[in-house]
Coordinates of C-alpha atoms and ligand atoms in Angstrom, one line a residue:
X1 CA 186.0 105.8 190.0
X2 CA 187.9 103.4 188.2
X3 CA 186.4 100.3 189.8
X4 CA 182.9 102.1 189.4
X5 CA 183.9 102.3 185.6
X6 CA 184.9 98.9 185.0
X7 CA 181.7 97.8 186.9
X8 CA 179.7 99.7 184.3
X9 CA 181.7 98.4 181.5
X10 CA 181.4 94.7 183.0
X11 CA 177.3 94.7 182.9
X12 CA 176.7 96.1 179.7
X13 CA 179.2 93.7 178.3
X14 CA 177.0 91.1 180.2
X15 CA 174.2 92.6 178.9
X16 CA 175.2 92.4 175.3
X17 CA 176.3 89.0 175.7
X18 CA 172.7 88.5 177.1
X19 CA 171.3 89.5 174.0
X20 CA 173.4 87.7 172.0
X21 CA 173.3 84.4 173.7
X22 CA 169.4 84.7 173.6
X23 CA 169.1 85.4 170.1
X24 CA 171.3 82.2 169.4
X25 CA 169.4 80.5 171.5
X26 CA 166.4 81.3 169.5
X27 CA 167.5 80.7 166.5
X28 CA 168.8 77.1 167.9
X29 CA 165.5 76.5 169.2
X30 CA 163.6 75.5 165.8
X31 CA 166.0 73.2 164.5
X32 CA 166.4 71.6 167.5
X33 CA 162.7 70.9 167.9
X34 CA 162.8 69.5 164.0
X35 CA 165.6 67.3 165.1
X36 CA 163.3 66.3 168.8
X37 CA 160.3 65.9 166.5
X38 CA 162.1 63.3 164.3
X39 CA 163.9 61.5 166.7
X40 CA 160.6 60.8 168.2
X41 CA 159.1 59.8 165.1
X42 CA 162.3 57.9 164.4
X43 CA 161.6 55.7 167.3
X44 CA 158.3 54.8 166.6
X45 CA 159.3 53.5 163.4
X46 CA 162.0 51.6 164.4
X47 CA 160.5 50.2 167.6
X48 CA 157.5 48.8 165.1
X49 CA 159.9 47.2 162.5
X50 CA 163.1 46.7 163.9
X51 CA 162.1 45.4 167.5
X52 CA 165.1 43.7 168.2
X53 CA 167.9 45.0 166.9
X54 CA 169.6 46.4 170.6
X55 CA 172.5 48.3 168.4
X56 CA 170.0 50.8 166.8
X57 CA 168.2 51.2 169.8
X58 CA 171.3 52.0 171.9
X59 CA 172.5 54.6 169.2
X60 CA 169.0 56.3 169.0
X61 CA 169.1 56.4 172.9
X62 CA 172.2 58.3 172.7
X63 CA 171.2 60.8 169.6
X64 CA 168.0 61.2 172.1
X65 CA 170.0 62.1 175.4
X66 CA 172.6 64.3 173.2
X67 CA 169.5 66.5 172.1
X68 CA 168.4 66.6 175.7
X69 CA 171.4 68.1 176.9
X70 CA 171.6 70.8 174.3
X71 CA 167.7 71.4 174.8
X72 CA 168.6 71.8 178.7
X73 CA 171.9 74.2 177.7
X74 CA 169.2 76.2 175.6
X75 CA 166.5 76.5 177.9
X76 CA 169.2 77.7 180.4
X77 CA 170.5 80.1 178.2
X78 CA 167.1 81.8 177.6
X79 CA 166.2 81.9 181.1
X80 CA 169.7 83.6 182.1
X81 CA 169.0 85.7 179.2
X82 CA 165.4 86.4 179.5
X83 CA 164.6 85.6 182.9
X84 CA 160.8 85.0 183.3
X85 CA 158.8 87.3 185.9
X86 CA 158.6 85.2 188.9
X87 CA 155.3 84.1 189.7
X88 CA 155.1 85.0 193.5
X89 CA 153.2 82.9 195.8
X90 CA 153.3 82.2 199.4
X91 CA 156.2 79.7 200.1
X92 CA 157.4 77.4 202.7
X93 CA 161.0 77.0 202.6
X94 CA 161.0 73.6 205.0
X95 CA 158.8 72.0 202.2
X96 CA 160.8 73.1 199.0
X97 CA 164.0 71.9 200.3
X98 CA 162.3 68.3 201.6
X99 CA 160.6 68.1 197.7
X100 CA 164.5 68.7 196.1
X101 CA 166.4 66.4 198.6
X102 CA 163.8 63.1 197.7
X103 CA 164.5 64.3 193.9
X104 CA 168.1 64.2 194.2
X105 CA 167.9 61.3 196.2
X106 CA 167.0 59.0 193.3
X107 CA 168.4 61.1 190.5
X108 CA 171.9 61.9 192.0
X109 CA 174.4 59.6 193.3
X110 CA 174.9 60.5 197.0
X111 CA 177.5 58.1 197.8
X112 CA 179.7 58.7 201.2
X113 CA 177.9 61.9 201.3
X114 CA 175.8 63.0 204.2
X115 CA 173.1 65.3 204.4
X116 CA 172.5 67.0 207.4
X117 CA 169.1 69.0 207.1
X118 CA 168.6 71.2 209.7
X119 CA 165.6 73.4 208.0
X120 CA 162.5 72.4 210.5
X121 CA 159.4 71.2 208.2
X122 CA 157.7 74.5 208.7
X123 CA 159.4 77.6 208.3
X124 CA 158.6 81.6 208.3
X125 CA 156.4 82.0 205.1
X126 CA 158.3 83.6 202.2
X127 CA 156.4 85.3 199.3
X128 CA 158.7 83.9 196.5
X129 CA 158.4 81.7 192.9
X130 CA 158.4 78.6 194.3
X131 CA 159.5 76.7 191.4
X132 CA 162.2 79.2 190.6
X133 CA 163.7 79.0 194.1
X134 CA 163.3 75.2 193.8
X135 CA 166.0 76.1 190.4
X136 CA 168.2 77.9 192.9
X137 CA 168.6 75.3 195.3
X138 CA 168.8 72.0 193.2
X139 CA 171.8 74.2 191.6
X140 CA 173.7 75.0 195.1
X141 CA 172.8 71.0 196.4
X142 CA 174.5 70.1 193.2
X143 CA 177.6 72.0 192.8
X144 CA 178.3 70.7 196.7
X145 CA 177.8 67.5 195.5
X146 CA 180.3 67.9 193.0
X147 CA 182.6 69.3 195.5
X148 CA 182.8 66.2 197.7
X149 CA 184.5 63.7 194.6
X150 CA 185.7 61.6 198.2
X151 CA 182.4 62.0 200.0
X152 CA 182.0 64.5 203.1
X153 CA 179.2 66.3 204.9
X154 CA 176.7 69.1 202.8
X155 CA 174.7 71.1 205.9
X156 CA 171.6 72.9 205.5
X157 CA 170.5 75.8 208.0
X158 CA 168.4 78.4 208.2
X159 CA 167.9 81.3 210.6
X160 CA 166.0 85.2 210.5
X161 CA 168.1 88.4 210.1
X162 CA 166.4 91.4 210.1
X163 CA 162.9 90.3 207.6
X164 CA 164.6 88.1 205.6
X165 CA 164.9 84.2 206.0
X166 CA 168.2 83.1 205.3
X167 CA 168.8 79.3 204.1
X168 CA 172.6 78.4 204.1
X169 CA 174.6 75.4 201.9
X170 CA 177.4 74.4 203.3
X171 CA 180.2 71.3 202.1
X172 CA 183.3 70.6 203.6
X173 CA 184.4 70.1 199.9
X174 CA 187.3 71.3 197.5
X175 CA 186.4 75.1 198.1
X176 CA 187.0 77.7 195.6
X177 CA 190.8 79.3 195.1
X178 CA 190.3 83.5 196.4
X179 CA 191.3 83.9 192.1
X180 CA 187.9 82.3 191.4
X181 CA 185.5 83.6 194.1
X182 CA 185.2 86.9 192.0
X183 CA 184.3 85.2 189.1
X184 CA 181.7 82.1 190.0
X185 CA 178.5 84.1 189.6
X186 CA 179.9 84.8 185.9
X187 CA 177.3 82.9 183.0
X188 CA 179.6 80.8 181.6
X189 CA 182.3 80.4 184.2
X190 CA 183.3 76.8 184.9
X191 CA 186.2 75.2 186.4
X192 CA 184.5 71.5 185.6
X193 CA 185.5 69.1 182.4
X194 CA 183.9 69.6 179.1
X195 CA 180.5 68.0 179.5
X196 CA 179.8 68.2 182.7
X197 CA 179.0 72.4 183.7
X198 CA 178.3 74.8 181.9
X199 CA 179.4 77.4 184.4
X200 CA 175.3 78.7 184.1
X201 CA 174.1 77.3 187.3
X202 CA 175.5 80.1 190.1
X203 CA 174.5 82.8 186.8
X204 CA 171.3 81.6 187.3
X205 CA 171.2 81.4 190.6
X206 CA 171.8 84.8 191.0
X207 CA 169.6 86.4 188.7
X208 CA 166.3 84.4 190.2
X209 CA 167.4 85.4 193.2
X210 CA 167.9 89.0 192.9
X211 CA 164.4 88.7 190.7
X212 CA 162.6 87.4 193.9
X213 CA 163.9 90.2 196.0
X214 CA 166.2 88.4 197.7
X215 CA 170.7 88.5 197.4
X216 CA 173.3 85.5 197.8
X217 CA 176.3 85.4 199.4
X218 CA 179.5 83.0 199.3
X219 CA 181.9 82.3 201.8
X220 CA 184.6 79.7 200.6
X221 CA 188.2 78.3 201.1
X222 CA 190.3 75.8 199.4
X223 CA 190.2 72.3 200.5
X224 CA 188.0 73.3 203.7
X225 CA 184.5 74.2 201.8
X226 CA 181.9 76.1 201.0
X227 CA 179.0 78.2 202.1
X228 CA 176.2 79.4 200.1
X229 CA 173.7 81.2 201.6
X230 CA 170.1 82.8 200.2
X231 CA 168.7 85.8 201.5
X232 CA 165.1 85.7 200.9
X233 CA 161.9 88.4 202.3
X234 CA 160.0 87.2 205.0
X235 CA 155.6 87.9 204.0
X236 CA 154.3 88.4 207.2
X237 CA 150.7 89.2 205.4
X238 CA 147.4 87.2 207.3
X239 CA 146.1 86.0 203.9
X240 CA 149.6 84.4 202.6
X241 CA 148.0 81.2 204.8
X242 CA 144.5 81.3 203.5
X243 CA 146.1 82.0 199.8
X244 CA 148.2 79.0 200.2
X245 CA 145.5 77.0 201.2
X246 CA 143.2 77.7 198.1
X247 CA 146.6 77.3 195.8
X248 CA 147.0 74.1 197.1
X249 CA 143.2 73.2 196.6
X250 CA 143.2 73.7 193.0
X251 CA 143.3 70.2 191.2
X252 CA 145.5 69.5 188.3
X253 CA 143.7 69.3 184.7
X254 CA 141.9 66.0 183.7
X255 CA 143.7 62.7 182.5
X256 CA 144.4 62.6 178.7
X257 CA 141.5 61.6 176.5
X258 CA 141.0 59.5 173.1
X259 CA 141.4 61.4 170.1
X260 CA 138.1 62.8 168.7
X261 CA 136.7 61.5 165.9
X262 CA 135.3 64.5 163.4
X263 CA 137.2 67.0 164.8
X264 CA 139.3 69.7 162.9
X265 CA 142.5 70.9 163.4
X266 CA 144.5 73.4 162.2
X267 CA 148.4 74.1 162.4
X268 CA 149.8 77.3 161.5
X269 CA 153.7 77.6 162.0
X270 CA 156.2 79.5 159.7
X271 CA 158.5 76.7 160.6
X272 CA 157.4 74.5 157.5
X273 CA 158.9 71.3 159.0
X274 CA 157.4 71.5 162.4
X275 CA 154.0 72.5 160.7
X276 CA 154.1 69.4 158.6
X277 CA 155.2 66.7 161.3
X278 CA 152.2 68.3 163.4
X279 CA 149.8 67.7 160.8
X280 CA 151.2 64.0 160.2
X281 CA 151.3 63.2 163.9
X282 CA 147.4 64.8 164.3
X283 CA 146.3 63.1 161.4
X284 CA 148.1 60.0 161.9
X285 CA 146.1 59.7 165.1
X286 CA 142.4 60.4 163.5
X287 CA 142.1 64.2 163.2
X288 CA 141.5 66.1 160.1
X289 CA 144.1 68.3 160.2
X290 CA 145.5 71.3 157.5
X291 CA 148.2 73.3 157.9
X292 CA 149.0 77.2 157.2
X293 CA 153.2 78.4 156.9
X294 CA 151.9 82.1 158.3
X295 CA 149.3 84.2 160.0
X296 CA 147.9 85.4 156.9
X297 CA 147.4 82.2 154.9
X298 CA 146.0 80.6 159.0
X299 CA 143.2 83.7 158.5
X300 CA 142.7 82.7 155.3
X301 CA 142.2 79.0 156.0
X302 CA 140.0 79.9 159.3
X303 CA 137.9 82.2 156.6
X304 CA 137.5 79.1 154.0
X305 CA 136.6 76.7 156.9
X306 CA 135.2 75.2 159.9
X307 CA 138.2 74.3 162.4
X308 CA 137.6 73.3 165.9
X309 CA 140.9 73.9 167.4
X310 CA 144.1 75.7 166.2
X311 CA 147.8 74.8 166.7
X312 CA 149.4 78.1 166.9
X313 CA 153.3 79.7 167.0
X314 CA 153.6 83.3 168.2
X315 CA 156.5 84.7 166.3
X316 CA 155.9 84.7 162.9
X317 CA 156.2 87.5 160.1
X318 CA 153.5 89.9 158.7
X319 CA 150.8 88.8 161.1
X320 CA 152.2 87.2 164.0
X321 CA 150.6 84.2 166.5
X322 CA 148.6 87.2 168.9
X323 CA 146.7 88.6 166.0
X324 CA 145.8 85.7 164.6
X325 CA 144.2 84.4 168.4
X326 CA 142.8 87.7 168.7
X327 CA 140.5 87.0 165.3
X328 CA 139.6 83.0 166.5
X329 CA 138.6 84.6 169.3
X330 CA 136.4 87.4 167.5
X331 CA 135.4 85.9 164.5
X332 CA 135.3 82.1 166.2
X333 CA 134.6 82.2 169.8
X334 CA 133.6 78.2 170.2
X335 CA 137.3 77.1 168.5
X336 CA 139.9 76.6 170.8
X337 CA 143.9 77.7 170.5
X338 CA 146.8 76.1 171.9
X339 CA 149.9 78.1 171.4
X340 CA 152.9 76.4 170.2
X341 CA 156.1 78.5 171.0
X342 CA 160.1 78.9 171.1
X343 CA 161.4 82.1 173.2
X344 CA 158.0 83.6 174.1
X345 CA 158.3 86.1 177.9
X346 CA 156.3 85.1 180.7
X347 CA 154.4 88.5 179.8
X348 CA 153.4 87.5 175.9
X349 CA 152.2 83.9 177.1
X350 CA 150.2 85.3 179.8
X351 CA 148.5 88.1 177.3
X352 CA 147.7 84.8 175.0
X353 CA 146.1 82.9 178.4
X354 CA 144.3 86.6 178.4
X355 CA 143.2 86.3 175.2
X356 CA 141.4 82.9 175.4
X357 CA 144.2 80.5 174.4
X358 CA 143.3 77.2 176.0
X359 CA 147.0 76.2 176.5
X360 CA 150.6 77.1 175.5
X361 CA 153.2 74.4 175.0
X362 CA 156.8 74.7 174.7
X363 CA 159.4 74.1 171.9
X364 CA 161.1 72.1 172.0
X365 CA 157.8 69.7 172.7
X366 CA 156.9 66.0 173.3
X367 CA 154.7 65.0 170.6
X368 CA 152.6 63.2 173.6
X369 CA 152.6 66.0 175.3
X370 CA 150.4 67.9 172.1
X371 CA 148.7 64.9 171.9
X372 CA 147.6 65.3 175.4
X373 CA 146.6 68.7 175.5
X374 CA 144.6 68.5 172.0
X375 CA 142.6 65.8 173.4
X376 CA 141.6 67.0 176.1
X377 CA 140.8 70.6 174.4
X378 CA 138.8 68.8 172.2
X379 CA 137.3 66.2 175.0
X380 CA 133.9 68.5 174.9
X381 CA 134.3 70.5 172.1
X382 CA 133.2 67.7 169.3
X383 CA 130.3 66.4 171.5
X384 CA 128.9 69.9 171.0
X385 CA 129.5 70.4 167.7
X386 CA 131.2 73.6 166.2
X387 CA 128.2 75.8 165.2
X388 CA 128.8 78.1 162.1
X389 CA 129.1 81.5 161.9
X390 CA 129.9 83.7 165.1
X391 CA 127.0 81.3 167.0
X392 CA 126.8 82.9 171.0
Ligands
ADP401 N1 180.0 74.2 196.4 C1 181.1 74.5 195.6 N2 182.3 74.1 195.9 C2 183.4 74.4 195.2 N3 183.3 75.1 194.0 C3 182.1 75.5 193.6 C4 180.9 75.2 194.4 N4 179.9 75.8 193.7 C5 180.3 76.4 192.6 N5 181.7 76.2 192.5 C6 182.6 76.7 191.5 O1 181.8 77.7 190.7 C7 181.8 77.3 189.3 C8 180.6 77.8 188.6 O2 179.5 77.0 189.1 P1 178.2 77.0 188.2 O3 177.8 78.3 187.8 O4 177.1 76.2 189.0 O5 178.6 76.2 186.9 P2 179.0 74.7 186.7 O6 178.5 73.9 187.9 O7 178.4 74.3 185.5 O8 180.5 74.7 186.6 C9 182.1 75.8 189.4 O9 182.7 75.3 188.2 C10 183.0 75.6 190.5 O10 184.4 76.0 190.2
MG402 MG1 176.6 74.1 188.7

């Protein structure tokens, strides 16, 4: 009863802390994208008038990779805190695990370490987020990784128990004390140096996990190692093959076109600073571009005039980003919306993609990356011509 009681007490502390640590994270979010924005725009300047001065490059560099660890603590925080619906789609195990190991190959130093992969290329099918279980393993391959400091042996196995495939990460590293084994799957427990964990990894782990209908289990002991192993539910369904087979056949979107010439833009954001570095960078580049600080004044703007694409945030107050798309898409069929957003679910950026948004982009964002996508929004738009009225 007790333990059942302090269990209870336990997750909805965790789940307040959730809440809390999202809502930061929100609120972080925005500035963080003004400060991205600017660094950006920051380099550009100084690439075109201080070209060699190595000192102001070398600091910027740092300022850059600074913001890109707090981005990546962020974006961990909201998907602990908010974890996205998985999007399920017939998986191959054997193939995941090959696409991490030649990513950590170049990106982590594997010194005096070996890999032994036993997982054979093909393995039984598992109906699963691929990308989220990619998360899960990169996390486990890691923390081994930082449990051999004098080199050793991580192993990699996997065998069937009773419908579920079951993938195991093993080091003969440090190990974790019996004190700490209760505690590792707690966000924000780390036994690492300032810097370099945040204790959100196994957190993490755990939730996508449990999300994609599978458990975790960990078997450890000090200075002998670890083992991690995943749980995950075997799809014995005929069509997972046929499905995979189409999923793989869809191409990826066209290469990046020139910016149209005669083509309008507009940028609504209640963030006035990312707004206005929007509409300097679209302009900057050739497109006429205005810009709207809410939903009402965007209608109001849309009303007055012709725009052939709109830049669009979700959250804002009185009439928020969803309204706003809903009357393009009424009142303006032929102009297309990109959605700009911070700590939008899965859910409310799949009901934009429902309600004709052409793409949705994430803060913090690459100004290329807009670039990108505008231009090739626009690639046939402007050939065609925006007719007035509600034209069919
Ligand atoms: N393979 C491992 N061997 C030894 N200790 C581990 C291993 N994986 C995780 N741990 C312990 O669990 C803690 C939490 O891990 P994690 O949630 O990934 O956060 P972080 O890696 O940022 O510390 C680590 O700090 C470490 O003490
Ligand atoms: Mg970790």
């Amino acid at each position: 009863m007790e333990e059942s009681q302090h269990q209870l007490f336990h997750s909805h502390r965790l789940a307040t802390v959730g809440r809390l640590a999202a809502g930061a994270a929100h609120e972080i979010n925005n500035p963080l994208t003004i400060i991205s924005l600017n660094i950006q725009i920051l380099n550009r300047l100084l690439r075109k008038f201080f070209d060699e001065e190595p000192e102001i490059a070398k600091r910027l560099q740092v300022i850059a990779e600074q913001e890109e660890r707090i981005s990546k603590i962020i974006q961990d925080l909201m998907g602990y805190a908010r974890p996205t619906q998985p999007k399920f789609c017939p998986s191959n195990i054997g193939e995941i695990m090959a696409k991490i190991l030649a990513v950590l190959d170049d990106r982590v130093s594997m010194q005096d370490i070996s890999v032994v992969n036993n997982i054979p290329a093909t393995t039984p099918m598992v109906m699963v987020d691929p990308l989220q279980i990619e998360q899960v393993f990169m996390n486990l391959l890691i923390n081994a990784n930082h449990a051999l400091p004098n080199g050793g042996t991580i192993g990699l196995d996997t065998g069937v128990e009773n419908g579920f495939i079951e993938i195991k990460v093993s080091d003969n590293g440090t190990g974790i004390s019996r004190e700490n084994l209760p505690k590792i799957f707690d966000p924000f427990f780390t036994t690492k140096k300032e810097g370099e964990g945040t204790g959100l990894g196994l957190a993490i782990c755990h939730s996508i996990v449990e999300h994609n209908g599978g458990a975790m289990r960990v078997k450890s002991e000090s200075n002998v190692g670890t083992t991690f192993t995943v749980l995950l539910p075997i799809d014995r369904t005929s069509r997972l093959k046929a499905m995979k087979e189409r999923l793989d056949n869809v191409t990826a979107v066209g290469t990046p076109q020139k910016p149209k010439e005669n083509c309008r833009i507009l940028v609504i954001d209640d963030e006035r600073f990312i707004t206005d570095m929007l509409k300097e960078t679209l302009s900057t580049v050739g497109y006429e571009t205005d810009a709207a600080y809410d939903g009402v004044e965007g209608i109001g703007q849309l009303r007055f005039k012709k725009y052939h694409l709109v830049l669009l945030d979700i959250r804002m107050p009185g009439k928020d980003g969803l309204e706003v798309l809903k009357f393009v898409r009424e009142e303006f069929p032929e102009t297309k919306v990109i959605i700009i957003t911070g700590l939008a679910s899965r859910e409310e950026i799949q009901e934009t993609v429902k309600h004709g948004a052409y793409a949705c982009l994430k803060k913090p964002f690459l100004l290329e990356k807009v670039l990108e996508t505008v231009n090739a929004a626009l690639e046939h738009v402007c050939d065609l011509g925006v007719k007035a009225g509600n034209g069919t």
